[in-house]
Tab-separated table of C-alpha atoms in Angstrom:
chain	number	residue	atom	x	y	z
A	1	MET	CA	0.171	0.005	0.246
A	2	ARG	CA	2.882	2.564	0.468
A	3	LEU	CA	3.816	1.962	-2.666
A	4	LEU	CA	0.712	2.764	-4.414
A	5	ASP	CA	0.421	5.551	-1.612
A	6	ASP	CA	3.463	7.133	-3.099
A	7	TYR	CA	2.678	6.790	-6.812
A	8	ALA	CA	-0.403	8.348	-6.398
A	9	ARG	CA	0.902	10.919	-5.088
A	10	GLY	CA	3.361	11.258	-7.814
A	11	ASP	CA	6.753	10.937	-5.153
A	12	ALA	CA	9.332	12.211	-7.252
A	13	VAL	CA	11.572	10.265	-4.790
A	14	MET	CA	10.582	6.385	-6.164
A	15	ALA	CA	13.415	4.849	-7.827
A	16	ALA	CA	12.516	4.449	-11.700
A	17	ASP	CA	13.004	0.387	-11.446
A	18	THR	CA	10.577	0.561	-9.133
A	19	VAL	CA	8.006	2.944	-11.092
A	20	TRP	CA	8.162	0.711	-14.177
A	21	ALA	CA	8.163	-2.398	-12.154
A	22	LEU	CA	4.661	-1.269	-10.363
A	23	GLU	CA	3.164	0.062	-13.714
A	24	ALA	CA	3.961	-4.019	-14.903
A	25	HIS	CA	2.465	-5.191	-12.145
A	26	LEU	CA	-0.821	-2.842	-12.294
A	27	GLU	CA	-1.368	-3.740	-16.031
A	28	THR	CA	-2.501	-7.355	-15.200
A	29	CYS	CA	-3.246	-6.986	-11.274
A	30	ALA	CA	-7.292	-5.906	-10.820
A	31	PRO	CA	-7.396	-5.570	-7.334
A	32	CYS	CA	-3.903	-3.267	-7.048
A	33	ARG	CA	-5.541	-1.043	-9.568
A	34	SER	CA	-8.704	-1.042	-7.168
A	35	ARG	CA	-6.460	0.252	-4.480
A	36	LEU	CA	-4.396	2.666	-6.492
A	37	ALA	CA	-7.771	4.301	-7.118
A	38	ASP	CA	-8.587	4.438	-3.186
A	39	SER	CA	-5.027	6.066	-2.978
A	40	VAL	CA	-5.867	8.402	-5.428
A	41	ALA	CA	-9.005	9.418	-3.634
A	42	THR	CA	-7.505	10.396	-0.307
A	43	GLU	CA	-3.584	10.772	-0.923
A	44	ALA	CA	-4.475	12.768	-4.086
A	45	PRO	CA	-8.115	14.479	-3.608
A	46	GLY	CA	-6.760	17.330	-6.353
A	47	ILE	CA	-5.867	14.445	-9.444
A	48	ALA	CA	-9.715	12.890	-8.179
A	49	GLY	CA	-11.438	15.967	-8.614
A	50	LEU	CA	-9.745	16.792	-11.780
A	51	LEU	CA	-10.530	13.508	-13.027
A	52	ASP	CA	-14.294	14.016	-12.112
A	53	THR	CA	-14.485	17.338	-14.073
A	54	VAL	CA	-13.197	15.658	-16.973
A	55	ARG	CA	-15.634	12.742	-16.907
A	56	ALA	CA	-18.465	15.190	-16.423
A	57	GLY	CA	-17.446	16.770	-19.648
A	58	LEU	CA	-17.001	13.917	-21.414
A	59	GLU	CA	-19.633	11.473	-20.628
A	60	PRO	CA	-22.451	13.642	-22.709
A	61	GLN	CA	-20.307	13.669	-25.823
A	62	LEU	CA	-19.131	9.526	-25.253
A	63	ASP	CA	-23.330	8.886	-25.229
A	64	ALA	CA	-24.023	11.114	-28.505
A	65	ALA	CA	-21.035	9.439	-30.044
A	66	VAL	CA	-21.890	6.851	-32.694
A	67	ARG	CA	-20.402	3.235	-31.627
A	68	GLY	CA	-18.433	1.669	-34.226
A	69	PRO	CA	-19.020	-2.307	-34.813
A	70	SER	CA	-17.568	-4.526	-31.887
A	71	ARG	CA	-14.770	-6.296	-32.480
A	72	ARG	CA	-13.879	-9.811	-31.102
A	73	ARG	CA	-11.521	-9.494	-28.757
A	74	ARG	CA	-8.405	-11.456	-28.610
A	75	PRO	CA	-6.985	-13.989	-26.601
A	76	ARG	CA	-4.124	-12.237	-23.788
A	77	TRP	CA	-1.707	-14.083	-25.285
A	78	VAL	CA	-2.178	-12.802	-28.634
A	79	SER	CA	-1.869	-9.429	-27.477
A	80	ALA	CA	0.949	-9.923	-25.344
A	81	TRP	CA	2.784	-11.646	-28.456
A	82	MET	CA	1.079	-9.728	-31.576
A	83	THR	CA	0.655	-6.543	-32.552
A	84	PRO	CA	0.001	-4.602	-35.911
A	85	VAL	CA	3.485	-3.086	-36.045
A	86	MET	CA	5.347	-6.452	-36.195
A	87	ALA	CA	3.891	-6.789	-39.854
A	88	PRO	CA	6.646	-4.799	-41.613
A	89	TRP	CA	9.670	-6.320	-40.213
A	90	LEU	CA	8.322	-9.739	-39.790
A	91	ALA	CA	7.610	-9.778	-43.613
A	92	MET	CA	10.665	-8.245	-44.403
A	93	THR	CA	12.108	-11.275	-42.184
A	94	ALA	CA	10.278	-13.863	-44.041
A	95	VAL	CA	11.118	-12.288	-47.630
A	96	VAL	CA	15.271	-11.971	-46.461
A	97	THR	CA	15.018	-15.561	-45.383
A	98	LEU	CA	13.630	-16.944	-48.562
A	99	THR	CA	15.871	-15.116	-50.318
A	100	ALA	CA	18.514	-16.916	-48.456
A	101	LEU	CA	16.856	-20.205	-49.018
A	102	LEU	CA	16.158	-19.250	-52.987
A	103	LEU	CA	20.118	-18.457	-53.270
A	104	GLY	CA	21.158	-21.450	-51.387
A	105	ALA	CA	19.093	-23.644	-54.062
A	106	VAL	CA	20.456	-21.610	-57.224
A	107	VAL	CA	23.884	-21.202	-56.712
A	108	PRO	CA	26.232	-24.216	-56.770
A	109	ALA	CA	28.441	-24.959	-53.619
A	110	GLU	CA	32.035	-24.424	-55.999
A	111	VAL	CA	31.250	-20.812	-55.875
A	112	PHE	CA	32.365	-21.110	-52.127
A	113	GLY	CA	34.988	-23.427	-52.360
A	114	GLY	CA	32.453	-26.447	-52.002
A	115	SER	CA	30.986	-24.892	-48.783
A	116	SER	CA	27.037	-24.495	-48.730
A	117	THR	CA	25.705	-20.877	-49.437
A	118	MET	CA	23.229	-21.595	-46.070
A	119	SER	CA	26.186	-22.489	-44.060
A	120	LEU	CA	27.801	-18.986	-44.930
A	121	ILE	CA	24.469	-17.414	-44.298
A	122	ALA	CA	22.574	-18.895	-41.922
A	123	PRO	CA	24.332	-17.602	-38.770
A	124	VAL	CA	23.666	-13.958	-39.165
A	125	LEU	CA	20.405	-14.611	-41.080
A	126	PRO	CA	18.505	-14.017	-37.740
A	127	LEU	CA	20.119	-10.767	-37.105
A	128	CYS	CA	18.262	-9.160	-40.329
A	129	GLY	CA	15.503	-9.679	-38.030
A	130	VAL	CA	16.530	-8.658	-35.220
A	131	ALA	CA	18.029	-5.305	-35.972
A	132	ALA	CA	14.236	-4.681	-38.350
A	133	SER	CA	12.404	-5.429	-35.569
A	134	TRP	CA	14.121	-2.893	-33.071
A	135	SER	CA	14.589	-0.142	-36.174
A	136	ARG	CA	12.309	3.095	-35.560
A	137	GLY	CA	11.754	3.154	-38.999
A	138	LEU	CA	9.865	0.019	-39.139
A	139	ASP	CA	7.926	0.591	-35.976
A	140	PRO	CA	5.827	3.885	-35.955
A	141	ALA	CA	4.796	3.420	-32.405
A	142	HIS	CA	8.417	3.351	-31.225
A	143	GLU	CA	8.193	6.179	-29.303
A	144	LEU	CA	4.893	4.546	-27.478
A	145	THR	CA	6.514	1.264	-27.420
A	146	ALA	CA	9.478	2.513	-25.505
A	147	SER	CA	7.461	4.151	-23.019
A	148	THR	CA	5.601	1.588	-21.650
A	149	ALA	CA	6.466	-0.231	-18.624
A	150	ARG	CA	6.972	-3.460	-20.437
A	151	ALA	CA	9.522	-1.815	-23.221
A	152	GLY	CA	13.078	-3.296	-21.454
A	153	LEU	CA	13.948	-6.749	-22.073
A	154	PRO	CA	10.743	-8.934	-22.153
A	155	LEU	CA	9.497	-6.921	-25.195
A	156	LEU	CA	12.742	-7.359	-26.694
A	157	LEU	CA	12.826	-11.072	-26.144
A	158	ARG	CA	9.646	-11.461	-27.403
A	159	ARG	CA	10.628	-9.873	-30.782
A	160	THR	CA	13.695	-12.038	-31.092
A	161	THR	CA	11.996	-15.294	-30.360
A	162	ALA	CA	9.257	-13.787	-33.116
A	163	VAL	CA	12.274	-13.634	-35.320
A	164	LEU	CA	13.604	-16.873	-34.500
A	165	VAL	CA	10.029	-18.452	-35.064
A	166	VAL	CA	10.450	-17.327	-38.829
A	167	VAL	CA	13.884	-17.959	-39.332
A	168	LEU	CA	14.469	-20.900	-37.928
A	169	PRO	CA	11.492	-23.494	-39.086
A	170	GLY	CA	13.109	-22.630	-43.059
A	171	LEU	CA	16.379	-23.204	-41.919
A	172	LEU	CA	15.757	-26.649	-40.490
A	173	VAL	CA	13.649	-27.699	-43.307
A	174	TRP	CA	16.513	-26.939	-46.036
A	175	GLY	CA	18.882	-28.828	-43.716
A	176	TRP	CA	16.747	-32.015	-43.574
A	177	LEU	CA	16.035	-31.643	-47.585
A	178	THR	CA	19.818	-31.389	-48.898
A	179	GLY	CA	21.495	-32.755	-45.801
A	180	THR	CA	24.150	-30.243	-46.687
A	181	MET	CA	24.358	-29.199	-42.669
A	182	THR	CA	23.153	-30.630	-39.442
A	183	ALA	CA	20.973	-28.556	-37.235
A	184	ALA	CA	23.503	-28.260	-34.730
A	185	GLN	CA	26.083	-26.460	-37.750
A	186	TRP	CA	23.693	-23.483	-38.169
A	187	LEU	CA	21.872	-23.271	-35.226
A	188	LEU	CA	24.169	-22.841	-32.847
A	189	PRO	CA	26.007	-20.114	-35.025
A	190	SER	CA	22.432	-18.594	-35.001
A	191	LEU	CA	21.785	-18.584	-31.772
A	192	ALA	CA	25.201	-17.829	-30.851
A	193	PHE	CA	25.010	-14.767	-32.837
A	194	THR	CA	21.652	-13.719	-31.772
A	195	SER	CA	22.928	-13.465	-27.759
A	196	THR	CA	25.873	-11.519	-28.628
A	197	ALA	CA	23.821	-8.936	-30.577
A	198	LEU	CA	21.185	-8.607	-27.769
A	199	ALA	CA	24.245	-8.440	-25.250
A	200	LEU	CA	26.282	-5.694	-27.232
A	201	GLY	CA	22.916	-4.120	-27.720
A	202	SER	CA	22.746	-3.240	-24.355
A	203	VAL	CA	25.573	-1.093	-24.782
A	204	VAL	CA	25.354	0.231	-27.979
A	205	GLY	CA	21.467	-0.525	-29.056
A	206	VAL	CA	20.214	-3.721	-30.632
A	207	THR	CA	19.905	-2.561	-34.168
A	208	ARG	CA	23.455	-0.893	-34.273
A	209	ALA	CA	25.020	-4.166	-32.693
A	210	ALA	CA	23.286	-6.632	-35.056
A	211	THR	CA	23.948	-4.803	-38.305
A	212	GLY	CA	27.515	-4.114	-36.701
A	213	LEU	CA	28.057	-8.519	-36.646
A	214	VAL	CA	26.306	-8.603	-40.093
A	215	ALA	CA	28.842	-6.410	-41.328
A	216	ALA	CA	31.713	-8.219	-39.586
A	217	TRP	CA	30.801	-11.302	-40.797
A	218	GLY	CA	30.372	-10.007	-44.138
A	219	VAL	CA	34.233	-9.097	-43.843
A	220	VAL	CA	34.658	-12.722	-43.213
A	221	VAL	CA	32.695	-14.147	-45.766
A	222	ALA	CA	34.083	-11.464	-48.903
A	223	PRO	CA	36.825	-13.300	-50.206
A	224	THR	CA	34.448	-16.374	-50.322
A	225	TRP	CA	33.016	-14.603	-52.986
A	226	VAL	CA	35.661	-13.274	-54.759
A	227	THR	CA	38.501	-16.251	-54.623
A	228	GLY	CA	35.741	-19.139	-54.174
A	229	ARG	CA	37.835	-20.495	-51.319
A	230	VAL	CA	36.606	-20.566	-48.018
A	231	PRO	CA	39.347	-18.682	-46.088
A	232	SER	CA	41.027	-20.797	-43.350
A	233	VAL	CA	39.512	-19.014	-40.460
A	234	LEU	CA	35.863	-19.408	-41.909
A	235	GLN	CA	36.802	-23.235	-42.558
A	236	LEU	CA	38.028	-23.395	-38.738
A	237	ALA	CA	34.907	-21.767	-37.820
A	238	LEU	CA	32.502	-24.041	-39.328
A	239	GLN	CA	33.687	-27.328	-38.573
A	240	ARG	CA	31.844	-29.561	-36.390
A	241	ASN	CA	34.522	-29.729	-33.676
A	242	GLN	CA	33.887	-26.079	-33.090
A	243	LEU	CA	30.774	-26.475	-31.763
A	244	PRO	CA	31.479	-26.497	-28.393
A	245	LEU	CA	32.821	-22.719	-29.115
A	246	TRP	CA	29.886	-21.818	-30.457
A	247	GLY	CA	27.945	-23.061	-27.446
A	248	LEU	CA	30.341	-21.073	-25.028
A	249	LEU	CA	29.407	-18.257	-26.892
A	250	LEU	CA	25.682	-18.558	-26.712
A	251	ALA	CA	26.033	-19.071	-23.055
A	252	LEU	CA	28.377	-15.859	-22.518
A	253	GLY	CA	25.668	-13.710	-24.470
A	254	ILE	CA	22.838	-15.123	-22.663
A	255	GLY	CA	24.797	-14.415	-19.349
A	256	ALA	CA	25.587	-10.696	-20.390
A	257	VAL	CA	21.840	-10.475	-21.461
A	258	ILE	CA	21.009	-11.524	-17.875
A	259	ALA	CA	23.680	-9.591	-16.214
A	260	ARG	CA	22.577	-6.184	-17.927
A	261	ARG	CA	18.848	-6.914	-18.282
A	262	ASN	CA	17.882	-3.634	-16.331
A	263	ALA	CA	19.944	-2.053	-19.317
A	264	TYR	CA	17.391	-2.231	-21.880
A	265	SER	CA	14.881	-0.199	-20.200
A	266	THR	CA	16.610	2.833	-21.225
A	267	LEU	CA	17.782	1.755	-25.175
């Protein structure tokens, strides 16, 4: 109750993370919202009077307004995971994935020194969607979203999961149909790059981190496009006996994300 009373009074000494946690809790707890209403009435009567004045002025207009057609209410889990602004960057992620799969089917492996095209693209393919999911240009509600109590790590993980759900099934089917690479050969590098992008994103921003990692990988892969031979450093990275190192990088990235979880609220 003390936190609710302080919040109702607009206490300026409340810590920012406490305010965000309280607002996130109020979204899902009706009893606490009811207690907050009581606190506003007792702790901030001026605000309660202002709300009554606004309500009295709006009620006649709302009664006279033409009601729109009722829409079927979506389940709560759908509202939590899917929003209208997801369409542009999820569509872009799907197009990039399909383009990569088409490129892997058309371009012979000899062009890349005998390596599969997808084995070179798959590690950074999810990063394109991760960068787009946190891009201001593709999210018209970016400023509104960033000001909500859930705009930190939970929202980032939801969007990252949505990207992986779009990208990984296509890669899994491709690897199964062609037999050119095992699931571990592309799955671990993909997840390792994704976790690294999120970890670096807590410092420089998710879009910058994802774009930078894609550019760095492109520098490593570029000699293969030019010479038709896989550089030794890339051959070493793609060998099966290097999978434990990718797993270690994935674990370090996840650990960094957990350790820096509070930083994502200020991105």
